[in-house]
Coordinates of C-alpha atoms in Angstrom, one line a residue:
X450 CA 17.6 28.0 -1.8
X451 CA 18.4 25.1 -4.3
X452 CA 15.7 21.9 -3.1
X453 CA 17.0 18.6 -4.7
X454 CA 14.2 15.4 -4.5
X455 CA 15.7 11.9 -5.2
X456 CA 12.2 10.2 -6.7
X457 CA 9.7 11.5 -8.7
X458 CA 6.8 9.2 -8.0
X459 CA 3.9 9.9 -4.9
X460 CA 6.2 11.5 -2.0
X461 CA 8.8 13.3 -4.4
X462 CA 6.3 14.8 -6.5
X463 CA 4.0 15.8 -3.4
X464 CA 7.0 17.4 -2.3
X465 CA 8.1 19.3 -5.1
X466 CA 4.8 20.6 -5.4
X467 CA 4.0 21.8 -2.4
X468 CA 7.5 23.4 -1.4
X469 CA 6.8 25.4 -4.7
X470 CA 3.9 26.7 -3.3
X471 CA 5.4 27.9 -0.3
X472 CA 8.7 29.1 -1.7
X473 CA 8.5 30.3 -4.9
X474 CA 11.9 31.5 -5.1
X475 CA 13.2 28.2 -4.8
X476 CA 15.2 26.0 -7.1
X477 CA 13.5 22.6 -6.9
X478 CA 14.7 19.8 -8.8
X479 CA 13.5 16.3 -9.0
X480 CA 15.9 13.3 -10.2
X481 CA 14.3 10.2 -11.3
X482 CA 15.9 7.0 -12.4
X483 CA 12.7 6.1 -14.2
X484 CA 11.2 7.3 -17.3
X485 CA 7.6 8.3 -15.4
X486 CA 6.9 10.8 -12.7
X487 CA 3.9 11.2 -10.9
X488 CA 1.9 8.1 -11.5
X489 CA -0.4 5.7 -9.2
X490 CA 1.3 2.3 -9.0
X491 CA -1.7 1.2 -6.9
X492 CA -4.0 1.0 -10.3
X493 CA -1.2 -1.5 -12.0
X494 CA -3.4 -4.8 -11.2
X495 CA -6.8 -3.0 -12.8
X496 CA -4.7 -2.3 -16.1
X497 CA -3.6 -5.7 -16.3
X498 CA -7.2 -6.9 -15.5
X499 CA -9.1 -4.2 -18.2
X500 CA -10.5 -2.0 -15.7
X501 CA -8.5 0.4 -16.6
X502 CA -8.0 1.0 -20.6
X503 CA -3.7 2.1 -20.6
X504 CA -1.3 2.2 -18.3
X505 CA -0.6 5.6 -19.3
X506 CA -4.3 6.7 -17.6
X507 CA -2.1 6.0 -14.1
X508 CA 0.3 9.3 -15.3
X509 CA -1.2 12.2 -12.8
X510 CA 1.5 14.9 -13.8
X511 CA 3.8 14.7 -16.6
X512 CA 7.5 16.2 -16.5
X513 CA 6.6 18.8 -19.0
X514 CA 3.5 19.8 -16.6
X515 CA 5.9 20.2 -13.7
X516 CA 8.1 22.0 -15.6
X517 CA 6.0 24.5 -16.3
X518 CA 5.3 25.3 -12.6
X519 CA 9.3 25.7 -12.0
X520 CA 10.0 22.6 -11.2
X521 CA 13.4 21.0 -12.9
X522 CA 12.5 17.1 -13.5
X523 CA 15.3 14.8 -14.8
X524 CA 14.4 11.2 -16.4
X525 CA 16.6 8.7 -16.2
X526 CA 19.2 10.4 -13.5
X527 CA 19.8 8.1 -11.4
X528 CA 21.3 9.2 -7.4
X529 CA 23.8 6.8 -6.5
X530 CA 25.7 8.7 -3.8
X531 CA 25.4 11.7 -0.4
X532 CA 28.0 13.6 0.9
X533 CA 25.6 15.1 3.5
X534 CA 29.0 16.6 4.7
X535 CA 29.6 19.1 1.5
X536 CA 25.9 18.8 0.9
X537 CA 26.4 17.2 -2.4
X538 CA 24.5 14.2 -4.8
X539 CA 26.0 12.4 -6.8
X540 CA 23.8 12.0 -10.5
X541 CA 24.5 9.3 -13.2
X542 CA 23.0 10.4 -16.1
X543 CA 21.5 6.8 -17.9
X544 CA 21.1 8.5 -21.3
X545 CA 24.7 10.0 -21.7
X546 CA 26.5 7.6 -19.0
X547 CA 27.9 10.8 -17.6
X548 CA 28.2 11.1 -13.8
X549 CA 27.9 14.7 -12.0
X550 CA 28.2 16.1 -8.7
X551 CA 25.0 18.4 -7.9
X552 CA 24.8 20.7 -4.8
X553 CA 21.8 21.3 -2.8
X554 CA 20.7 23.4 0.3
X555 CA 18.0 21.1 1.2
X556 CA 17.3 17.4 0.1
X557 CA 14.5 14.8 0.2
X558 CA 15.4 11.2 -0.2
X559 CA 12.2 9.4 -1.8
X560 CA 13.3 6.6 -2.9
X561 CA 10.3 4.2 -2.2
X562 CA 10.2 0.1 -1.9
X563 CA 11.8 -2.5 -4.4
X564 CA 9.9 -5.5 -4.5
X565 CA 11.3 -8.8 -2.6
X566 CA 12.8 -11.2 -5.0
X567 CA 13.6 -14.3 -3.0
X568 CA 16.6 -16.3 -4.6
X569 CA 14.6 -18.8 -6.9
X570 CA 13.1 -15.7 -8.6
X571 CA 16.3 -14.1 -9.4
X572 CA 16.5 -15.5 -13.2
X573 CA 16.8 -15.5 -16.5
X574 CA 14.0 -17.0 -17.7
X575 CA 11.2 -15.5 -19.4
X576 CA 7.9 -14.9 -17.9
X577 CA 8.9 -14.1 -13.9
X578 CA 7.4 -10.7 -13.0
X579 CA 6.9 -8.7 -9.7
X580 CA 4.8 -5.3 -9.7
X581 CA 5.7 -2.4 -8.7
X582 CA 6.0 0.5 -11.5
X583 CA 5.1 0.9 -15.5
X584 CA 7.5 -0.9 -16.9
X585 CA 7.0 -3.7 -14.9
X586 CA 3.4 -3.9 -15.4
X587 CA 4.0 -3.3 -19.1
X588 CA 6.3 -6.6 -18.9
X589 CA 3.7 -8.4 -17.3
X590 CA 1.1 -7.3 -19.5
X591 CA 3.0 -8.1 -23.0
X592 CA 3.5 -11.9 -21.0
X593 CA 0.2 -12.1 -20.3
X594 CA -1.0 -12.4 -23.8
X595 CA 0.9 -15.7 -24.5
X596 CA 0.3 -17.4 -21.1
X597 CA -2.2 -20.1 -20.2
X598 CA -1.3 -20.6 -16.6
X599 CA -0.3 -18.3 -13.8
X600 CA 1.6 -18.7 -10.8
X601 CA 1.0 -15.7 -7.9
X602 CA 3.6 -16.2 -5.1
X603 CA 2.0 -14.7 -2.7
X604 CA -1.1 -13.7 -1.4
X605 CA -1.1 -10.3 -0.1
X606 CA -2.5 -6.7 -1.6
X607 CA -0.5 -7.6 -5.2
X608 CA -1.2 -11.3 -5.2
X609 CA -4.8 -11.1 -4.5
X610 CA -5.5 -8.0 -7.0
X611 CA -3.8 -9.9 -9.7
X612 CA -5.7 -13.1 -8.6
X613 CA -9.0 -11.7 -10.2
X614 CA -6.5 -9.8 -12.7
X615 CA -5.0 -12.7 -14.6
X616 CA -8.5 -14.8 -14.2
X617 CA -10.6 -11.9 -16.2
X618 CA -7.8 -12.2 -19.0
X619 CA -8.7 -16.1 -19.2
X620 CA -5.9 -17.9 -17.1
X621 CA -5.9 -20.7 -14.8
X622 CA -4.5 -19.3 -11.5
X623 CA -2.6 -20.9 -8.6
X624 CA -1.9 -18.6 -5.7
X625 CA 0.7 -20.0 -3.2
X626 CA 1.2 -18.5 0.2
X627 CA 3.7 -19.7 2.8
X628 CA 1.4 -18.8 5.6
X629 CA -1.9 -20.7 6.8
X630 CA -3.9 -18.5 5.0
X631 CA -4.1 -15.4 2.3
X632 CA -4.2 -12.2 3.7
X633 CA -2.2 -13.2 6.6
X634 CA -0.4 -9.4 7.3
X635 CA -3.9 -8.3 6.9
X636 CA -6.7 -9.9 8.6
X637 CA -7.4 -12.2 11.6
X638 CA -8.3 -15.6 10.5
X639 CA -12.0 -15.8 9.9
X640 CA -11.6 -12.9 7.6
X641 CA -9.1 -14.6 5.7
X642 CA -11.4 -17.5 4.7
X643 CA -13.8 -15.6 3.8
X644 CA -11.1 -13.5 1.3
X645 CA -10.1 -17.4 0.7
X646 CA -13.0 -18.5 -0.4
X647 CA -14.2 -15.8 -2.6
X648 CA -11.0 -16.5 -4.6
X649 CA -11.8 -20.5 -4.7
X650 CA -15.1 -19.9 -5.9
X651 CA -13.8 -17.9 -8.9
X652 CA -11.7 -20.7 -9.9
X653 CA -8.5 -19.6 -8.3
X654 CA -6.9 -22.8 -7.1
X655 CA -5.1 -21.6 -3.2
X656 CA -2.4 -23.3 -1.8
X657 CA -1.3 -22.2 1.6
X658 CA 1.6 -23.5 3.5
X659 CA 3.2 -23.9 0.5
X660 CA 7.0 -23.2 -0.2
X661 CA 8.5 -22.3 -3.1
X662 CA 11.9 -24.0 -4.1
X663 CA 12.8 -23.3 -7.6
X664 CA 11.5 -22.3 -11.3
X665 CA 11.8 -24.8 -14.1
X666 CA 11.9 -24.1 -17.4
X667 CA 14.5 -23.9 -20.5
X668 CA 14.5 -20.1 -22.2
X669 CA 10.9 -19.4 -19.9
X670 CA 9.2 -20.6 -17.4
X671 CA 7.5 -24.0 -17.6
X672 CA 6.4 -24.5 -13.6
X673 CA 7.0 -23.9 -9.9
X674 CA 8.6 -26.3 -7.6
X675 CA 7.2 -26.2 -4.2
X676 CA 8.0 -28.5 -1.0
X677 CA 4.4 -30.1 -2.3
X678 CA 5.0 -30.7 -5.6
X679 CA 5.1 -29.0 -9.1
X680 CA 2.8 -26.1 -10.4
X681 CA 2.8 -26.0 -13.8
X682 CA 2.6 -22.2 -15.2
X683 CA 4.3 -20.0 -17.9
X684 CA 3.4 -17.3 -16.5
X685 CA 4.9 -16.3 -12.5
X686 CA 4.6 -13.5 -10.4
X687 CA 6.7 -12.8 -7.3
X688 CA 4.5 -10.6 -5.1
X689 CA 6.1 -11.7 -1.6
X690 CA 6.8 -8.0 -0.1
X691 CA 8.4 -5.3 -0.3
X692 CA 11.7 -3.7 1.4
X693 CA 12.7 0.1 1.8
X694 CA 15.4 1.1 0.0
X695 CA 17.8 3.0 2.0
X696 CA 21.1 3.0 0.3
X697 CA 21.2 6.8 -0.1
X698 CA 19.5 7.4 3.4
X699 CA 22.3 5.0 4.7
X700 CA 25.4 6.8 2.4
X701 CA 24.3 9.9 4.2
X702 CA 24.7 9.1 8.1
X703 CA 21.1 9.3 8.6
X704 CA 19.9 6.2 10.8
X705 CA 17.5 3.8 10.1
X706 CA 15.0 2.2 12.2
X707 CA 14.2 -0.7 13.8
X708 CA 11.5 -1.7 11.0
X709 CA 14.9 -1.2 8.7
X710 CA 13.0 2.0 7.0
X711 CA 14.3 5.4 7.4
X712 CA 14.1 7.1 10.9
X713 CA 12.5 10.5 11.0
X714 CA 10.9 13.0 13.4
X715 CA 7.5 14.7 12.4
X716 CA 8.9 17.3 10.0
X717 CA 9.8 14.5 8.2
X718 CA 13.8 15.1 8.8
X719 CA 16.0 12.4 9.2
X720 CA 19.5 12.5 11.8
X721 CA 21.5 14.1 9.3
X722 CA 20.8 18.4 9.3
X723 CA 19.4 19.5 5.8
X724 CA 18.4 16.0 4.7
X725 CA 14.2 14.6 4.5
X726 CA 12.9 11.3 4.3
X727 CA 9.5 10.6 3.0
X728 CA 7.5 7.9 1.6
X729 CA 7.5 4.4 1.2
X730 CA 11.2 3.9 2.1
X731 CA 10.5 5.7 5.3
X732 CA 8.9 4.3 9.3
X733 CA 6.1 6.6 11.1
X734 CA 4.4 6.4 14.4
X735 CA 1.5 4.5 14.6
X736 CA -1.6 6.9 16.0
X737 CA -2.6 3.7 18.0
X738 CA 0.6 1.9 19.5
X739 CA 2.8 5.3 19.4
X740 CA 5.1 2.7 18.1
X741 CA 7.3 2.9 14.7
X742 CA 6.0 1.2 12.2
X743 CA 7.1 0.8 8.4
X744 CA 3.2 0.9 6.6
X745 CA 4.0 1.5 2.6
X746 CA 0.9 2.6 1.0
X747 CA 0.1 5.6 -1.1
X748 CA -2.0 8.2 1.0
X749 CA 0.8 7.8 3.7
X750 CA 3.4 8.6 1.1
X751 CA 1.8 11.3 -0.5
X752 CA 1.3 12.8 3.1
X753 CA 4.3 12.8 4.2
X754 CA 5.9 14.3 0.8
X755 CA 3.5 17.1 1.6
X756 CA 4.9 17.8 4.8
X757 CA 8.4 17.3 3.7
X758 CA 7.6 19.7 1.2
X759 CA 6.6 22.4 3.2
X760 CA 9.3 22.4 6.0
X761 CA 11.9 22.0 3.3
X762 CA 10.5 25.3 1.7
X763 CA 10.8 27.5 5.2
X764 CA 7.6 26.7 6.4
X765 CA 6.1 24.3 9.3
X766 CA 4.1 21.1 9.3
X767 CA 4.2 18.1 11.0
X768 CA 2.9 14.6 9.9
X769 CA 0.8 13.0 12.7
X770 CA 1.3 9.0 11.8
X771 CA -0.9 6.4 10.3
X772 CA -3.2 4.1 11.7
X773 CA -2.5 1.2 9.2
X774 CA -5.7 1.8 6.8
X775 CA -6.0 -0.3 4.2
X776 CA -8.9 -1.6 1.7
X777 CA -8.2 -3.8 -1.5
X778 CA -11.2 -6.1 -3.6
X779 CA -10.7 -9.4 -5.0
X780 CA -13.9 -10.6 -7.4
X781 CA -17.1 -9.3 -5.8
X782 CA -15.4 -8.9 -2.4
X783 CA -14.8 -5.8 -0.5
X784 CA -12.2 -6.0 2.3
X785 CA -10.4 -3.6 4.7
X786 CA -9.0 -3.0 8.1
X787 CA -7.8 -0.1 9.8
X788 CA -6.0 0.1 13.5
X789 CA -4.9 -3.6 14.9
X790 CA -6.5 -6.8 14.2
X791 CA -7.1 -8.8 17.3
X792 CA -3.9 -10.7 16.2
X793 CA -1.6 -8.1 16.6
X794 CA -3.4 -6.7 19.5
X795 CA -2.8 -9.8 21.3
X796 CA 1.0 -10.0 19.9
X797 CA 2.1 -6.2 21.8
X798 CA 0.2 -7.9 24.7
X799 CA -2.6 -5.5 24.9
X800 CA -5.8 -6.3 26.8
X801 CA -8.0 -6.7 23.8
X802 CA -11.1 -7.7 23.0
X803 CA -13.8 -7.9 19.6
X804 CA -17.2 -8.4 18.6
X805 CA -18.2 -9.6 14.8
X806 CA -21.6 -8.6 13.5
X807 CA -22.8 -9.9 10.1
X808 CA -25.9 -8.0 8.7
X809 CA -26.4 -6.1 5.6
X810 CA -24.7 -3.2 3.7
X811 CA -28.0 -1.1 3.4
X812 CA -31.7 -1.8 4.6
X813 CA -32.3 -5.8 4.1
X814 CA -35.5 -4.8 2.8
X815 CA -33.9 -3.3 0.0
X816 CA -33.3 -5.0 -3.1
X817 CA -29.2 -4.7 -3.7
X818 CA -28.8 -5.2 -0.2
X819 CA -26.0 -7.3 0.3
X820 CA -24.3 -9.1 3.4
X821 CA -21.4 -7.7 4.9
X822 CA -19.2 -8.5 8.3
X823 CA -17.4 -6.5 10.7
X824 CA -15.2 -7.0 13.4
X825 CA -14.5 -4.0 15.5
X826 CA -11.7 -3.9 18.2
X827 CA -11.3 -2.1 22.0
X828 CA -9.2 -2.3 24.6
X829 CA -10.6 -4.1 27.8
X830 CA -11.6 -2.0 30.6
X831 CA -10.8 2.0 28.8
X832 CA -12.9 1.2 25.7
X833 CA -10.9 2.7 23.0
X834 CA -10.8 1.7 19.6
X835 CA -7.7 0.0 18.4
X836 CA -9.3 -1.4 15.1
X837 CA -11.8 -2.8 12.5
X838 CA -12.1 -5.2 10.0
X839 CA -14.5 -5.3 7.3
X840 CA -15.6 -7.6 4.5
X841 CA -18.6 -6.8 2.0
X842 CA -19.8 -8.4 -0.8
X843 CA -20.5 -5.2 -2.3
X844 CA -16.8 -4.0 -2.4
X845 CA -18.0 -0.2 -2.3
X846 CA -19.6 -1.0 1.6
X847 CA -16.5 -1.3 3.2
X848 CA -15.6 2.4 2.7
X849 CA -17.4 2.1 6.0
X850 CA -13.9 2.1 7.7
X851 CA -12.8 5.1 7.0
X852 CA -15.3 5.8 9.8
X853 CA -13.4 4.2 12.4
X854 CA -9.8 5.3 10.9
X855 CA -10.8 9.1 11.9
X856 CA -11.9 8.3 15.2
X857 CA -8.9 5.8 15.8
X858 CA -6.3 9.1 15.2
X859 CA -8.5 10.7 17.4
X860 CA -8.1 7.5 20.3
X861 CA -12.2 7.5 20.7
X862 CA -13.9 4.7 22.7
X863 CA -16.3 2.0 21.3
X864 CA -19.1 4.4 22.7
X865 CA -18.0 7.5 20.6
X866 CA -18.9 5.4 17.7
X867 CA -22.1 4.3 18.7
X868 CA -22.7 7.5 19.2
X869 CA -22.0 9.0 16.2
X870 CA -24.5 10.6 13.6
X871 CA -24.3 8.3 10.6
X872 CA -25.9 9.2 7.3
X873 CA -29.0 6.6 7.1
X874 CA -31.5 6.0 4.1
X875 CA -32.5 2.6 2.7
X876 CA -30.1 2.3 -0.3
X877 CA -27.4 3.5 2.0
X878 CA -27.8 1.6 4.6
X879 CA -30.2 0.1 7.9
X880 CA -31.3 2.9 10.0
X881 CA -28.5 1.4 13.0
X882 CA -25.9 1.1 10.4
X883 CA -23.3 -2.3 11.0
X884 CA -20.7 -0.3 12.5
X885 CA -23.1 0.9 15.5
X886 CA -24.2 -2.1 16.2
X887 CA -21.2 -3.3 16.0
X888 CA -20.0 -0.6 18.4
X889 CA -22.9 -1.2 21.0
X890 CA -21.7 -4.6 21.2
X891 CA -18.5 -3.9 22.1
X892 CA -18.9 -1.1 24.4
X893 CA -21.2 -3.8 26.3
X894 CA -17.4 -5.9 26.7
X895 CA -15.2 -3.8 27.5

């Protein structure tokens, strides 16, 4: 059996990896346009900041490593077609220009996200970045050291992690967001002032409702035009999405979804026999909604490359969704949400309702207590979860969600959190821990 993975970054290498494991007979191959395999583009912003000493500390598995578990991996071989019908890639080689055609009896299309570059941002000039792998980061960072003023376009995960980035390496920052408010995909609106005004009061200068018209500059960037006026910066990043990219999925009959991202079942195999999907450039099922949604973060990706993996191999797994957990930190600030916000609750017309309880992280008698707020989500009359919300001033006390993310896959009630047996001691936290209350609250309302 010859296995052939397009991407070699979380999904791909997942993949490859585990279908060794349960076929070790099989030919695996990974083809990756890039020059780096196996890496976490989720630490990117902490390099940039000095949290993290090299971008090459992001590297989990090098190609040699892989390699010497049987599994082929070629840099800089770039897919660019699928005859699903022969069964057949089609390989440019970027070191040799030579194109090849490449047979395979199985094949997994990982192709991830490209970052959104809106028209204005498609330019020449020096000093425009977006974020998404090494070498952009590496860009970034080599800017970085001659810049004064930054730009963020943008105010999502990337925008706000680079927000705290670019000020620890000593720049003025303005963050523009179209939207009211940062953290507008993320949170419901009381949540995103308090993420806003942790930024303001470390000197980040937020602009919201803001749109961006045009970059000036001569040979690089000198400043922003917006419908409100001129930003000055020499320094800009674009960090205003992401989109899936399906050009292989789509050369090879298999169907996308409505979310645009490619359509699979739970094995992780798209319309067309013999061909995967996994990743960031592929939809799930929410555990909550049961409906497809296209969630692009890296446990889901490396998830799914396992189970891709596997089936691929001969064997049998299934990947049971997401619930749309996420956690990021800007400055001193914890945040993260899992499930629905009341917001998108209320926009699939469910009959929701949520209770916010501010109190501590651990005992308020203890000395590094610090405050923290949750906002925990049911729906009206059955009591089941459909989300949380959490913001901490100590960043490390909003872990507290992965709490509620188990028991959301698991479609448990405001009252099977209360009742749950939390850990308690002082430094940890109160002996009725936020989230209970929190869920006593609730379970009162609904």
């Amino acid at each position: 059996m010859r296995i052939v993975i397009v991407g070699g970054v979380a999904a791909g290498m997942s993949a490859a990896s585990r279908a060794r494991r349960f076929n070790p007979d099989a030919e695996i191959v990974v083809f990756e346009r890039g020059e780096q395999i196996s890496y976490g583009a989720c630490g990117l912003p902490y390099v940039i900041g000095g949290e993290v000493e090299a971008f090459d500390r992001l590297i989990a598995r090098t190609p040699e490593q892989m390699r010497a578990r049987g599994i082929g991996v070629r840099l800089r071989h770039e897919v660019t077609g699928v005859d699903a019908g022969a069964a057949t890639i089609t390989v440019t080689d970027h070191a040799s220009g030579r194109s090849s055609t490449e047979a395979y009896d199985r094949l997994l299309i990982a192709t991830g996200v490209s970052p959104i570059r809106p028209d204005w941002a498609v330019t020449p000039l020096g000093g425009v970045h977006v974020l998404r792998d090494i070498p952009d980061g590496e860009a970034l960072d080599a800017s970085v050291r001659g810049a004064k003023r930054a730009c963020i376009v943008g105010g999502g995960y990337i925008g706000l992690e680079l927000a705290e980035a670019l000020r620890a390496r000593g720049l003025s920052v303005v963050l523009l967001e179209k939207g009211p408010e940062v953290a507008g995909r993320t949170l419901d609106l009381g949540y995103q002032r308090r993420v806003r005004a942790e930024l303001e009061r470390h000197g980040v200068d937020v602009r919201c409702g803001v749109t961006v018209q045009g970059l000036t500059g001569k040979d690089r960037v000198s400043g922003v035009q917006t419908d409100r006026g001129l930003v000055r910066a020499d320094l800009v990043v674009v960090a205003v999405g992401v989109k899936p990219n399906v050009a292989l999925a789509k050369a090879a009959g298999a169907r996308l979804g409505r979310t645009g991202a490619v359509a699979v079942n739970a094995r992780q195999e798209t319309s067309v026999s013999g061909v995967f999907s996994a990743g960031d450039n592929t939809e799930s099922v929410h555990r909550v909604t049961r409906r497809r949604v296209h969630i692009p973060l890296g446990l889901p990706a490396n998830r799914m490359g396992r189970i891709a993996g596997v089936n691929m191999a001969g064997g049998e797994a299934r990947f049971p969704g997401v619930v749309g957990t996420g956690i990021f930190k800007t400055f001193d600030l914890g945040v993260a949400r899992t499930g629905l916000t009341q917001a998108e609750a209320d926009a699939l017309e469910l009959k929701a309702v949520s209770v916010d309880v501010s109190s501590t992280d651990h005992a308020g008698y203890h000395r590094t207590s610090r405050p923290i707020h949750v906002r925990l989500t049911a729906e009206k009359g059955t009591g089941r979860l459909l989300g949380a919300q959490l913001v901490g001033e100590n960043h490390l006390s909003v872990k507290r969600v992965d709490v509620v993310a188990a028991l959301l896959g698991e479609r448990a009630t405001a009252q099977d959190l209360f009742d749950a047996d939390l850990a308690y001691a002082p430094p940890f936290s109160g002996v009725w821990d936020v989230l209970l209350v929190a869920a006593d609250r609730l379970h009162r309302l609904v």
